[in-house]
Each structure stands twice: as C-alpha cells, then as structure tokens.
Amino acid sequence: MGYMLSLILLALLAHATSISCQNILEQRMNIIILAGQSNMAGRGGVANHSVRGIPTWDGDVPPQCQPNPWIFKLSADMAWVEAREPIHADIDVKKTNGIGPGMAFANAVLSKDPNFGLVGLVPCAIGGTHLSQWQKGGFLYEQLVKRAQMALRSGGAYKAMLWYQGETDTIYKQDVELYQGRLKRFFNDLRSDLQAPRLPIFQVVLASGQGRYTEEVREAQLKIELPNVENVDAKGLPLEPDGLHLTTPAQVRLGEC
C-alpha cells in the first residue's frame, strides 16, 4: 500500500495551497469528500453489547485519528467544526458510528506536508446503501452535491473524494450486472455537477460483502477506467466479528495507504 499512498499524496499535494494567514476564517479549505456506505462512515470499534445486543462504539481513538487543529469537517447543519471521531456521527444518524478512514487519511496528508493547509472533510456516507441510491436525482446524490457545493462556497477547493461502497450490491445478481455502469455514471455526473472534471477519486475496492457476489463487484470496481480514479484494495484487511466491517486498525491502515 506504500505505492498507493505516494500516488494519493502526490495528487493532493499537486493542488496544495500554502497558508500564511493565522485567522482561520480567512484560510482556504482543502476539501476532501467522504462518501459511500458503512465502512466509509466507520464501524471500527463498533460491536453488539454483550447483554443488550445493541451496537456500541468502544470509544477508542488511535493516535492517527486524533483531532488536529488543521482538520475540520462540515457538520450536518453545514458549519465547519473541529473534526473528531466518529466523523459521521451526525450524518449516518440511524446507525452506530465508529472509526472510519477519513481522519487517518487527513492526518497522513498533513504529516507528509505540514504546509498543506487546512483540511475540510465533507462526510456524506450512509450505511447500508445501494449504488442505485447514489445515482443523480436520488436523495443521497443530491445531498452529496449540496454539501460539497456548500463547502466550496464557504471558501475552499476540491482536492479529492474518498469512496467506499458496494457491500450491499453483492446480494442480488442484477445489482452486480449494473454495478460498473452505475459507478461510472455516478463518478462522471458528480464531477460534472461539481464542475471538477478531474477531481481525484480514490475508490476502495471491497474487503467484504453482504452477499455471495463480492468478487464480482470487486471485479467491476477494478475495471473502472476513468482519469484520476485510483483503486485502493482493502482485501485482506482485518474485519470486525460481523465479517463485514473493518476494524479500527484496518481503518487506520486504509486511511494511511
């Protein structure tokens, strides 16, 4: 994964803005969109309570995911606030959120280049969603565009989107057959609507799935051939006991890769 980290950081650093002003309100945000389903929202450290059977987060935040005065997130009410785990707590509100890859990724970028400037994470991931729900015209797509555009209007520039989705699309064969076309259309529509035709997109290739077609969805993801779309393969990373979600250490490794 070290080679992929170099690719990702080079793509981001190529657009980096040096920040000299000490007033945070006057500084330019380097916007990174986080989208997809539960493994992007973050389920690291989430497990069912042994007695009540209710999913709970263990509260463990590793050093790579700790708050950083240079990392912010766009809250559900469209305000920039200090980014803290769980990043998606006010976005994926119907689920229990834990550690995802976003904070580890942002901290890795700043560690590589301390002069990168402010990082503005825009969380949009919702657990359990199909790719069909992310198509243009649907609520999730329109909400993503709305939040990304709001981040831009508040003073910033798009740097990348981290995309991790597909576990739900491994259940039905029809979703598998349509996956590659839907994914390509989603990426193209989003770049068009954000007026960012070369927006770097880092797609996580599935580590797990809810159905029997995981390998077929992985193959569809790997076959996406669009400019500035890079694949980060999560296969083999450790999973929570549910066999579906990445553990906290796995999310850290993913964010740093």
mmCIF file of C-alpha atoms in Angstrom:
data_model
loop_
_atom_site.group_PDB
_atom_site.id
_atom_site.type_symbol
_atom_site.label_atom_id
_atom_site.label_comp_id
_atom_site.label_asym_id
_atom_site.label_seq_id
_atom_site.Cartn_x
_atom_site.Cartn_y
_atom_site.Cartn_z
ATOM 1 C CA MET A 1 0.000 0.000 0.000
ATOM 2 C CA GLY A 2 3.006 2.329 0.229
ATOM 3 C CA TYR A 3 2.959 2.906 -3.536
ATOM 4 C CA MET A 4 -0.717 3.858 -3.386
ATOM 5 C CA LEU A 5 -0.015 6.297 -0.546
ATOM 6 C CA SER A 6 2.547 8.014 -2.747
ATOM 7 C CA LEU A 7 0.041 8.314 -5.591
ATOM 8 C CA ILE A 8 -2.632 9.739 -3.312
ATOM 9 C CA LEU A 9 -0.353 12.236 -1.614
ATOM 10 C CA LEU A 10 1.156 13.379 -4.902
ATOM 11 C CA ALA A 11 -2.318 14.021 -6.316
ATOM 12 C CA LEU A 12 -3.281 16.043 -3.264
ATOM 13 C CA LEU A 13 -0.023 17.917 -2.878
ATOM 14 C CA ALA A 14 -0.177 18.980 -6.516
ATOM 15 C CA HIS A 15 -3.202 21.087 -5.565
ATOM 16 C CA ALA A 16 -1.945 22.192 -2.151
ATOM 17 C CA THR A 17 -2.237 25.807 -1.027
ATOM 18 C CA SER A 18 0.304 27.332 1.346
ATOM 19 C CA ILE A 19 -1.423 29.025 4.299
ATOM 20 C CA SER A 20 0.188 32.017 5.961
ATOM 21 C CA CYS A 21 -2.780 33.843 7.491
ATOM 22 C CA GLN A 22 -3.374 32.988 11.162
ATOM 23 C CA ASN A 23 -7.084 33.824 11.070
ATOM 24 C CA ILE A 24 -8.826 30.534 10.389
ATOM 25 C CA LEU A 25 -11.851 32.270 8.849
ATOM 26 C CA GLU A 26 -9.604 33.674 6.119
ATOM 27 C CA GLN A 27 -7.855 30.417 5.305
ATOM 28 C CA ARG A 28 -8.689 28.267 2.320
ATOM 29 C CA MET A 29 -10.110 24.793 2.909
ATOM 30 C CA ASN A 30 -8.676 21.827 1.050
ATOM 31 C CA ILE A 31 -11.920 19.874 0.629
ATOM 32 C CA ILE A 32 -11.985 16.080 0.811
ATOM 33 C CA ILE A 33 -15.355 14.386 0.310
ATOM 34 C CA LEU A 34 -16.087 11.151 2.199
ATOM 35 C CA ALA A 35 -18.864 9.095 0.589
ATOM 36 C CA GLY A 36 -20.199 5.565 0.324
ATOM 37 C CA GLN A 37 -21.698 3.268 2.928
ATOM 38 C CA SER A 38 -20.887 1.907 6.385
ATOM 39 C CA ASN A 39 -17.171 1.202 6.017
ATOM 40 C CA MET A 40 -16.637 4.819 4.937
ATOM 41 C CA ALA A 41 -18.921 6.144 7.673
ATOM 42 C CA GLY A 42 -16.859 3.991 10.049
ATOM 43 C CA ARG A 43 -17.699 0.943 12.115
ATOM 44 C CA GLY A 44 -14.239 0.438 13.604
ATOM 45 C CA GLY A 45 -14.653 -0.437 17.284
ATOM 46 C CA VAL A 46 -18.418 -0.970 16.969
ATOM 47 C CA ALA A 47 -19.785 -4.229 18.348
ATOM 48 C CA ASN A 48 -23.017 -5.513 19.836
ATOM 49 C CA HIS A 49 -23.318 -5.026 23.584
ATOM 50 C CA SER A 50 -22.896 -8.442 25.190
ATOM 51 C CA VAL A 51 -26.040 -8.099 27.302
ATOM 52 C CA ARG A 52 -28.397 -5.785 25.459
ATOM 53 C CA GLY A 53 -27.335 -6.730 21.925
ATOM 54 C CA ILE A 54 -27.234 -3.047 20.947
ATOM 55 C CA PRO A 55 -24.326 -1.862 18.759
ATOM 56 C CA THR A 56 -21.968 0.346 20.760
ATOM 57 C CA TRP A 57 -18.658 2.038 19.965
ATOM 58 C CA ASP A 58 -15.749 1.313 22.275
ATOM 59 C CA GLY A 59 -14.569 4.944 22.164
ATOM 60 C CA ASP A 60 -11.001 4.015 21.256
ATOM 61 C CA VAL A 61 -9.402 6.700 19.066
ATOM 62 C CA PRO A 62 -5.906 5.716 17.878
ATOM 63 C CA PRO A 63 -3.182 8.372 17.562
ATOM 64 C CA GLN A 64 -3.589 8.507 13.770
ATOM 65 C CA CYS A 65 -7.228 9.573 14.198
ATOM 66 C CA GLN A 66 -6.839 12.151 16.954
ATOM 67 C CA PRO A 67 -8.123 15.706 16.408
ATOM 68 C CA ASN A 68 -5.790 18.109 14.668
ATOM 69 C CA PRO A 69 -6.211 21.922 14.704
ATOM 70 C CA TRP A 70 -5.780 21.846 10.911
ATOM 71 C CA ILE A 71 -8.579 19.331 10.265
ATOM 72 C CA PHE A 72 -12.238 20.375 10.138
ATOM 73 C CA LYS A 73 -15.439 18.744 8.995
ATOM 74 C CA LEU A 74 -18.663 20.098 7.529
ATOM 75 C CA SER A 75 -21.334 19.292 10.086
ATOM 76 C CA ALA A 76 -24.871 18.170 9.306
ATOM 77 C CA ASP A 77 -26.056 21.773 9.670
ATOM 78 C CA MET A 78 -23.445 22.969 7.145
ATOM 79 C CA ALA A 79 -20.969 24.561 9.567
ATOM 80 C CA TRP A 80 -17.219 23.985 9.753
ATOM 81 C CA VAL A 81 -16.353 22.404 13.106
ATOM 82 C CA GLU A 82 -13.291 20.685 14.505
ATOM 83 C CA ALA A 83 -13.159 17.144 13.135
ATOM 84 C CA ARG A 84 -13.470 14.457 15.788
ATOM 85 C CA GLU A 85 -14.264 10.766 15.661
ATOM 86 C CA PRO A 86 -16.789 9.467 14.896
ATOM 87 C CA ILE A 87 -16.725 11.754 11.854
ATOM 88 C CA HIS A 88 -20.137 10.588 10.592
ATOM 89 C CA ALA A 89 -21.967 10.674 13.934
ATOM 90 C CA ASP A 90 -24.287 13.485 12.825
ATOM 91 C CA ILE A 91 -24.627 12.218 9.233
ATOM 92 C CA ASP A 92 -25.264 8.463 9.431
ATOM 93 C CA VAL A 93 -27.635 9.068 12.319
ATOM 94 C CA LYS A 94 -29.615 5.809 12.178
ATOM 95 C CA LYS A 95 -26.520 3.706 12.847
ATOM 96 C CA THR A 96 -23.791 3.490 15.489
ATOM 97 C CA ASN A 97 -20.646 5.041 14.071
ATOM 98 C CA GLY A 98 -17.042 4.370 14.992
ATOM 99 C CA ILE A 99 -13.677 4.810 13.300
ATOM 100 C CA GLY A 100 -13.528 5.280 9.539
ATOM 101 C CA PRO A 101 -10.635 6.122 7.199
ATOM 102 C CA GLY A 102 -11.196 9.894 6.964
ATOM 103 C CA MET A 103 -9.240 11.178 9.972
ATOM 104 C CA ALA A 104 -6.321 8.814 9.399
ATOM 105 C CA PHE A 105 -6.159 9.958 5.790
ATOM 106 C CA ALA A 106 -6.258 13.669 6.679
ATOM 107 C CA ASN A 107 -3.594 13.288 9.358
ATOM 108 C CA ALA A 108 -1.408 11.311 6.937
ATOM 109 C CA VAL A 109 -1.628 14.111 4.375
ATOM 110 C CA LEU A 110 -0.626 16.731 6.954
ATOM 111 C CA SER A 111 2.160 14.543 8.278
ATOM 112 C CA LYS A 112 3.568 14.258 4.759
ATOM 113 C CA ASP A 113 3.294 18.001 4.116
ATOM 114 C CA PRO A 114 2.774 20.263 7.167
ATOM 115 C CA ASN A 115 2.282 23.210 4.773
ATOM 116 C CA PHE A 116 -0.674 21.591 3.008
ATOM 117 C CA GLY A 117 -3.082 23.921 4.817
ATOM 118 C CA LEU A 118 -6.493 23.360 6.335
ATOM 119 C CA VAL A 119 -8.236 20.083 5.549
ATOM 120 C CA GLY A 120 -12.015 20.234 5.262
ATOM 121 C CA LEU A 121 -13.656 16.805 5.441
ATOM 122 C CA VAL A 122 -17.174 16.603 3.991
ATOM 123 C CA PRO A 123 -18.776 13.418 5.383
ATOM 124 C CA CYS A 124 -21.663 12.067 3.284
ATOM 125 C CA ALA A 125 -21.593 8.266 3.763
ATOM 126 C CA ILE A 126 -24.711 6.358 4.811
ATOM 127 C CA GLY A 127 -24.591 2.734 5.923
ATOM 128 C CA GLY A 128 -26.458 0.011 4.071
ATOM 129 C CA THR A 129 -26.979 1.970 0.848
ATOM 130 C CA HIS A 130 -27.055 0.547 -2.675
ATOM 131 C CA LEU A 131 -25.203 2.190 -5.566
ATOM 132 C CA SER A 132 -28.583 2.805 -7.196
ATOM 133 C CA GLN A 133 -29.336 5.212 -4.324
ATOM 134 C CA TRP A 134 -26.270 7.277 -5.252
ATOM 135 C CA GLN A 135 -27.420 7.962 -8.806
ATOM 136 C CA LYS A 136 -28.128 11.520 -9.938
ATOM 137 C CA GLY A 137 -31.600 12.662 -8.894
ATOM 138 C CA GLY A 138 -31.668 10.481 -5.778
ATOM 139 C CA PHE A 139 -31.584 11.932 -2.275
ATOM 140 C CA LEU A 140 -28.071 10.725 -1.400
ATOM 141 C CA TYR A 141 -26.568 12.071 -4.608
ATOM 142 C CA GLU A 142 -28.275 15.441 -4.314
ATOM 143 C CA GLN A 143 -27.313 15.729 -0.651
ATOM 144 C CA LEU A 144 -23.677 14.966 -1.509
ATOM 145 C CA VAL A 145 -23.650 17.658 -4.206
ATOM 146 C CA LYS A 146 -25.364 20.158 -1.899
ATOM 147 C CA ARG A 147 -22.867 19.595 0.898
ATOM 148 C CA ALA A 148 -19.854 19.691 -1.420
ATOM 149 C CA GLN A 149 -21.043 22.915 -3.038
ATOM 150 C CA MET A 150 -21.665 24.495 0.367
ATOM 151 C CA ALA A 151 -18.116 23.587 1.403
ATOM 152 C CA LEU A 152 -16.794 25.242 -1.738
ATOM 153 C CA ARG A 153 -18.866 28.408 -1.271
ATOM 154 C CA SER A 154 -17.554 28.821 2.256
ATOM 155 C CA GLY A 155 -14.076 29.193 0.805
ATOM 156 C CA GLY A 156 -12.168 26.200 -0.435
ATOM 157 C CA ALA A 157 -11.136 23.967 -3.302
ATOM 158 C CA TYR A 158 -11.932 20.331 -4.063
ATOM 159 C CA LYS A 159 -8.926 18.074 -3.565
ATOM 160 C CA ALA A 160 -10.341 14.548 -3.622
ATOM 161 C CA MET A 161 -13.207 12.190 -2.887
ATOM 162 C CA LEU A 162 -12.718 9.005 -0.892
ATOM 163 C CA TRP A 163 -15.339 6.461 -1.992
ATOM 164 C CA TYR A 164 -16.047 3.142 -0.257
ATOM 165 C CA GLN A 165 -19.264 1.390 -1.280
ATOM 166 C CA GLY A 166 -20.523 -1.891 -2.683
ATOM 167 C CA GLU A 167 -21.102 -4.380 0.134
ATOM 168 C CA THR A 168 -24.882 -4.101 -0.246
ATOM 169 C CA ASP A 169 -24.655 -4.595 -4.015
ATOM 170 C CA THR A 170 -23.207 -8.093 -3.564
ATOM 171 C CA ILE A 171 -26.623 -9.556 -2.664
ATOM 172 C CA TYR A 172 -28.558 -9.507 -5.951
ATOM 173 C CA LYS A 173 -27.207 -10.520 -9.331
ATOM 174 C CA GLN A 174 -28.998 -7.661 -11.089
ATOM 175 C CA ASP A 175 -27.174 -5.096 -8.957
ATOM 176 C CA VAL A 176 -23.883 -6.802 -9.808
ATOM 177 C CA GLU A 177 -24.608 -6.718 -13.546
ATOM 178 C CA LEU A 178 -25.451 -2.998 -13.408
ATOM 179 C CA TYR A 179 -22.707 -2.012 -10.973
ATOM 180 C CA GLN A 180 -19.939 -0.940 -13.328
ATOM 181 C CA GLY A 181 -22.226 1.215 -15.477
ATOM 182 C CA ARG A 182 -23.836 2.827 -12.453
ATOM 183 C CA LEU A 183 -20.454 3.550 -10.872
ATOM 184 C CA LYS A 184 -19.020 5.146 -13.982
ATOM 185 C CA ARG A 185 -22.145 7.264 -14.391
ATOM 186 C CA PHE A 186 -22.010 8.334 -10.747
ATOM 187 C CA PHE A 187 -18.397 9.473 -10.993
ATOM 188 C CA ASN A 188 -18.998 11.324 -14.272
ATOM 189 C CA ASP A 189 -22.206 13.016 -13.064
ATOM 190 C CA LEU A 190 -20.603 14.099 -9.812
ATOM 191 C CA ARG A 191 -17.567 15.618 -11.486
ATOM 192 C CA SER A 192 -19.850 17.441 -13.905
ATOM 193 C CA ASP A 193 -22.166 18.822 -11.223
ATOM 194 C CA LEU A 194 -19.243 19.929 -9.050
ATOM 195 C CA GLN A 195 -17.571 21.474 -12.115
ATOM 196 C CA ALA A 196 -14.464 19.482 -11.224
ATOM 197 C CA PRO A 197 -13.852 17.264 -14.285
ATOM 198 C CA ARG A 198 -10.522 15.948 -12.972
ATOM 199 C CA LEU A 199 -11.488 15.552 -9.321
ATOM 200 C CA PRO A 200 -9.203 12.836 -7.877
ATOM 201 C CA ILE A 201 -11.333 9.891 -6.733
ATOM 202 C CA PHE A 202 -9.857 7.196 -4.521
ATOM 203 C CA GLN A 203 -12.081 4.145 -4.646
ATOM 204 C CA VAL A 204 -11.727 1.464 -2.004
ATOM 205 C CA VAL A 205 -12.122 -1.979 -3.559
ATOM 206 C CA LEU A 206 -14.224 -4.214 -1.327
ATOM 207 C CA ALA A 207 -12.813 -6.223 1.542
ATOM 208 C CA SER A 208 -16.159 -7.916 2.249
ATOM 209 C CA GLY A 209 -19.776 -8.123 1.152
ATOM 210 C CA GLN A 210 -23.238 -8.933 2.405
ATOM 211 C CA GLY A 211 -23.968 -11.439 -0.357
ATOM 212 C CA ARG A 212 -22.297 -14.072 -2.479
ATOM 213 C CA TYR A 213 -21.221 -11.767 -5.314
ATOM 214 C CA THR A 214 -18.370 -9.945 -3.553
ATOM 215 C CA GLU A 215 -15.741 -10.991 -6.082
ATOM 216 C CA GLU A 216 -17.953 -9.925 -8.979
ATOM 217 C CA VAL A 217 -18.439 -6.433 -7.501
ATOM 218 C CA ARG A 218 -14.698 -6.208 -6.841
ATOM 219 C CA GLU A 219 -14.057 -7.067 -10.474
ATOM 220 C CA ALA A 220 -16.475 -4.349 -11.618
ATOM 221 C CA GLN A 221 -14.709 -1.816 -9.383
ATOM 222 C CA LEU A 222 -11.277 -2.778 -10.660
ATOM 223 C CA LYS A 223 -12.436 -2.418 -14.272
ATOM 224 C CA ILE A 224 -13.385 1.246 -13.865
ATOM 225 C CA GLU A 225 -11.117 3.108 -16.248
ATOM 226 C CA LEU A 226 -11.561 6.833 -15.780
ATOM 227 C CA PRO A 227 -8.932 9.570 -15.472
ATOM 228 C CA ASN A 228 -7.837 10.336 -11.910
ATOM 229 C CA VAL A 229 -9.648 7.345 -10.401
ATOM 230 C CA GLU A 230 -7.284 5.281 -8.256
ATOM 231 C CA ASN A 231 -8.143 1.978 -6.581
ATOM 232 C CA VAL A 232 -7.110 1.133 -3.016
ATOM 233 C CA ASP A 233 -7.656 -2.577 -2.399
ATOM 234 C CA ALA A 234 -8.951 -3.379 1.083
ATOM 235 C CA LYS A 235 -8.951 -7.146 0.573
ATOM 236 C CA GLY A 236 -7.249 -8.923 3.435
ATOM 237 C CA LEU A 237 -7.624 -6.135 5.990
ATOM 238 C CA PRO A 238 -8.930 -7.382 9.373
ATOM 239 C CA LEU A 239 -12.688 -7.360 9.916
ATOM 240 C CA GLU A 240 -14.891 -6.989 12.958
ATOM 241 C CA PRO A 241 -16.606 -10.175 14.256
ATOM 242 C CA ASP A 242 -19.535 -9.464 11.911
ATOM 243 C CA GLY A 243 -17.250 -10.334 8.988
ATOM 244 C CA LEU A 244 -18.366 -7.185 7.161
ATOM 245 C CA HIS A 245 -16.845 -4.089 8.715
ATOM 246 C CA LEU A 246 -13.197 -3.097 9.011
ATOM 247 C CA THR A 247 -11.665 -2.988 12.475
ATOM 248 C CA THR A 248 -10.160 0.212 13.854
ATOM 249 C CA PRO A 249 -6.567 -0.860 12.974
ATOM 250 C CA ALA A 250 -7.762 -1.776 9.476
ATOM 251 C CA GLN A 251 -9.364 1.646 9.009
ATOM 252 C CA VAL A 252 -6.121 3.308 10.104
ATOM 253 C CA ARG A 253 -4.133 1.236 7.597
ATOM 254 C CA LEU A 254 -6.661 2.076 4.884
ATOM 255 C CA GLY A 255 -6.538 5.793 5.640
ATOM 256 C CA GLU A 256 -2.746 5.807 5.564
ATOM 257 C CA CYS A 257 -2.345 3.672 2.440
#
